[in-house]
């Protein structure tokens, strides 16, 4: 419900575009973060492709800072997850960070973070950004395959994986124009990989095999 408040707020800027056909997101992003991401996507594209690209650039910049080990990133992560930090302080910190982006931040980007802050949802920022980037990739006809491993993969292994996946039914279903890969590390997998594309997933991890073995042993007792 709170996410729905974002739509009219940002669309106040775009009343001149009311005659345009309703914009439908290319894919469905689930959850509350998905609602914020979709609202931001629709609002940006309602204005123009240029605005969509600018908001995407802003959010990529924010995401890169968030994932880095810089002092800004440490401070940012603390602010996003600490409910005792006043909303005004969070908002000003984020605005200061976004101002460092080349050309400054788009007004829609600023409104998105202001809304997340006011609704106490800044902790969802990373998921909101990831959802938005999924939407813009789908808008361009791209698919993003996420490969998660227990430790960073060697280049030779990742190259073989990418070559196999690009031509597989897993990636080509739906007529994608291009395939991109996003690598993540999760030590709890113990070994092997998981491959995710939208709501489809292939779990080839050691942890999954161990879980299946444990289930088999329990069922046989």
XYZ file of C-alpha atoms in Angstrom, residues 21-219:
199
model
C -0.927 4.831 -23.885
C -0.644 3.176 -20.492
C 2.810 1.710 -20.028
C 2.980 -1.921 -18.981
C 6.145 -3.287 -17.368
C 7.863 -5.940 -19.536
C 8.136 -8.370 -16.623
C 6.535 -8.811 -13.215
C 8.758 -8.079 -10.208
C 7.348 -9.668 -7.072
C 7.169 -8.278 -3.545
C 7.068 -4.824 -2.026
C 10.445 -3.913 -3.538
C 9.010 -4.920 -6.905
C 6.153 -2.447 -6.496
C 8.552 0.424 -5.851
C 10.786 -0.651 -8.750
C 7.848 -0.946 -11.144
C 6.413 2.420 -10.099
C 9.784 4.073 -10.728
C 10.160 2.334 -14.103
C 6.693 3.335 -15.323
C 7.127 6.913 -14.106
C 10.497 7.322 -15.846
C 9.380 5.755 -19.125
C 6.189 7.826 -19.095
C 8.415 10.892 -19.362
C 10.849 9.577 -21.986
C 13.419 6.923 -22.868
C 16.066 9.503 -21.957
C 14.647 9.838 -18.437
C 14.537 6.053 -18.095
C 18.221 5.848 -19.060
C 19.138 8.617 -16.627
C 17.327 7.009 -13.680
C 18.952 3.692 -14.595
C 22.368 5.388 -14.595
C 21.645 6.989 -11.204
C 20.603 3.695 -9.659
C 23.568 1.801 -11.110
C 25.867 4.412 -9.597
C 24.133 4.123 -6.215
C 24.247 0.323 -6.389
C 27.974 0.294 -7.246
C 28.727 2.535 -4.261
C 26.526 0.399 -2.019
C 28.412 -2.781 -2.968
C 31.912 -1.291 -2.676
C 34.263 -1.135 0.318
C 34.625 2.649 0.241
C 33.966 4.847 3.313
C 30.839 6.134 1.532
C 29.572 2.573 1.178
C 30.145 1.700 4.829
C 28.310 4.850 5.925
C 25.521 4.260 3.422
C 24.882 0.663 4.457
C 24.769 1.745 8.090
C 22.228 4.469 7.343
C 20.015 2.213 5.248
C 19.748 -0.478 7.909
C 19.760 1.602 11.107
C 16.180 2.565 12.074
C 17.430 4.971 14.754
C 18.877 7.355 12.140
C 16.345 10.168 11.505
C 14.669 10.098 8.085
C 15.906 13.621 7.327
C 19.510 12.577 7.966
C 19.129 9.560 5.695
C 17.580 11.660 2.944
C 20.297 14.325 3.068
C 23.047 11.686 3.032
C 21.562 9.980 -0.020
C 21.052 13.320 -1.783
C 24.682 14.208 -1.148
C 25.804 10.884 -2.602
C 23.572 11.173 -5.672
C 24.851 14.699 -6.332
C 28.275 13.165 -7.021
C 26.812 11.318 -10.004
C 27.756 12.976 -13.303
C 25.130 15.595 -14.087
C 23.474 15.121 -10.705
C 20.495 12.864 -10.074
C 17.233 12.845 -12.003
C 14.292 14.225 -10.025
C 12.547 10.854 -10.248
C 15.559 9.175 -8.638
C 15.481 11.663 -5.783
C 11.728 11.172 -5.360
C 12.146 7.407 -5.229
C 14.624 7.562 -2.353
C 12.624 10.256 -0.563
C 9.570 8.001 -0.703
C 11.516 4.977 0.540
C 12.844 7.099 3.397
C 9.448 8.529 4.358
C 7.891 5.073 4.338
C 10.698 3.541 6.385
C 11.693 1.284 3.482
C 15.265 2.365 2.756
C 16.342 -1.123 3.771
C 14.729 -2.307 0.530
C 16.927 -0.026 -1.589
C 19.176 -2.758 -2.972
C 16.239 -4.974 -3.965
C 14.376 -2.010 -5.463
C 17.402 -1.111 -7.579
C 17.900 -4.710 -8.695
C 14.227 -4.905 -9.657
C 14.465 -1.659 -11.627
C 17.547 -2.906 -13.495
C 15.729 -6.141 -14.340
C 12.897 -4.080 -15.804
C 15.187 -1.892 -17.917
C 17.072 -4.955 -19.177
C 13.801 -6.641 -20.149
C 12.730 -3.380 -21.819
C 15.795 -3.676 -24.091
C 15.122 -7.341 -24.791
C 17.941 -8.541 -22.551
C 17.810 -11.385 -20.068
C 20.006 -11.476 -16.974
C 21.173 -14.863 -15.759
C 22.427 -14.873 -12.178
C 25.132 -17.413 -11.391
C 25.831 -17.913 -7.691
C 28.822 -19.919 -6.477
C 30.461 -20.702 -3.140
C 33.545 -18.718 -4.199
C 34.463 -16.593 -7.241
C 34.636 -18.728 -10.376
C 37.793 -19.014 -12.449
C 37.592 -17.222 -15.794
C 37.845 -20.485 -17.747
C 34.863 -21.945 -15.874
C 32.686 -18.826 -16.162
C 33.443 -18.601 -19.906
C 32.366 -22.218 -20.459
C 29.217 -21.653 -18.407
C 28.303 -18.532 -20.374
C 28.875 -20.223 -23.739
C 26.652 -23.146 -22.749
C 23.892 -21.010 -21.247
C 23.698 -18.487 -24.105
C 22.582 -21.191 -26.526
C 20.450 -23.163 -24.081
C 16.657 -23.228 -23.934
C 17.025 -21.775 -20.455
C 18.199 -18.460 -21.936
C 16.582 -18.341 -25.374
C 12.973 -18.970 -24.308
C 10.951 -15.801 -24.862
C 12.979 -14.459 -27.782
C 15.607 -12.545 -25.813
C 17.809 -10.267 -27.929
C 20.854 -10.640 -25.692
C 21.993 -12.408 -22.536
C 23.914 -10.846 -19.652
C 25.432 -12.557 -16.642
C 25.480 -11.458 -13.010
C 27.838 -13.310 -10.681
C 27.279 -13.601 -6.939
C 29.076 -15.437 -4.142
C 27.323 -17.366 -1.362
C 29.630 -19.503 0.775
C 26.681 -21.484 2.184
C 26.416 -23.314 -1.158
C 29.618 -25.195 -0.164
C 30.412 -25.850 -3.831
C 28.836 -25.984 -7.284
C 26.538 -23.256 -8.599
C 22.946 -22.117 -8.802
C 21.638 -20.553 -12.015
C 18.649 -18.202 -11.886
C 16.665 -16.500 -14.628
C 13.491 -14.772 -13.468
C 11.318 -17.379 -11.769
C 13.362 -20.276 -13.179
C 16.225 -21.811 -11.257
C 18.685 -24.683 -11.554
C 20.385 -25.704 -8.308
C 23.645 -27.585 -8.888
C 25.153 -26.712 -5.514
C 26.775 -29.130 -3.084
C 24.447 -27.842 -0.367
C 21.425 -28.866 -2.434
C 22.817 -32.359 -2.993
C 23.538 -32.696 0.737
C 19.990 -31.570 1.563
C 18.552 -34.137 -0.855
C 20.709 -36.864 0.670
C 19.612 -35.899 4.185
C 15.967 -35.958 3.096
C 16.458 -39.387 1.534
C 18.035 -40.706 4.724
C 15.206 -39.287 6.849
C 12.560 -40.828 4.600
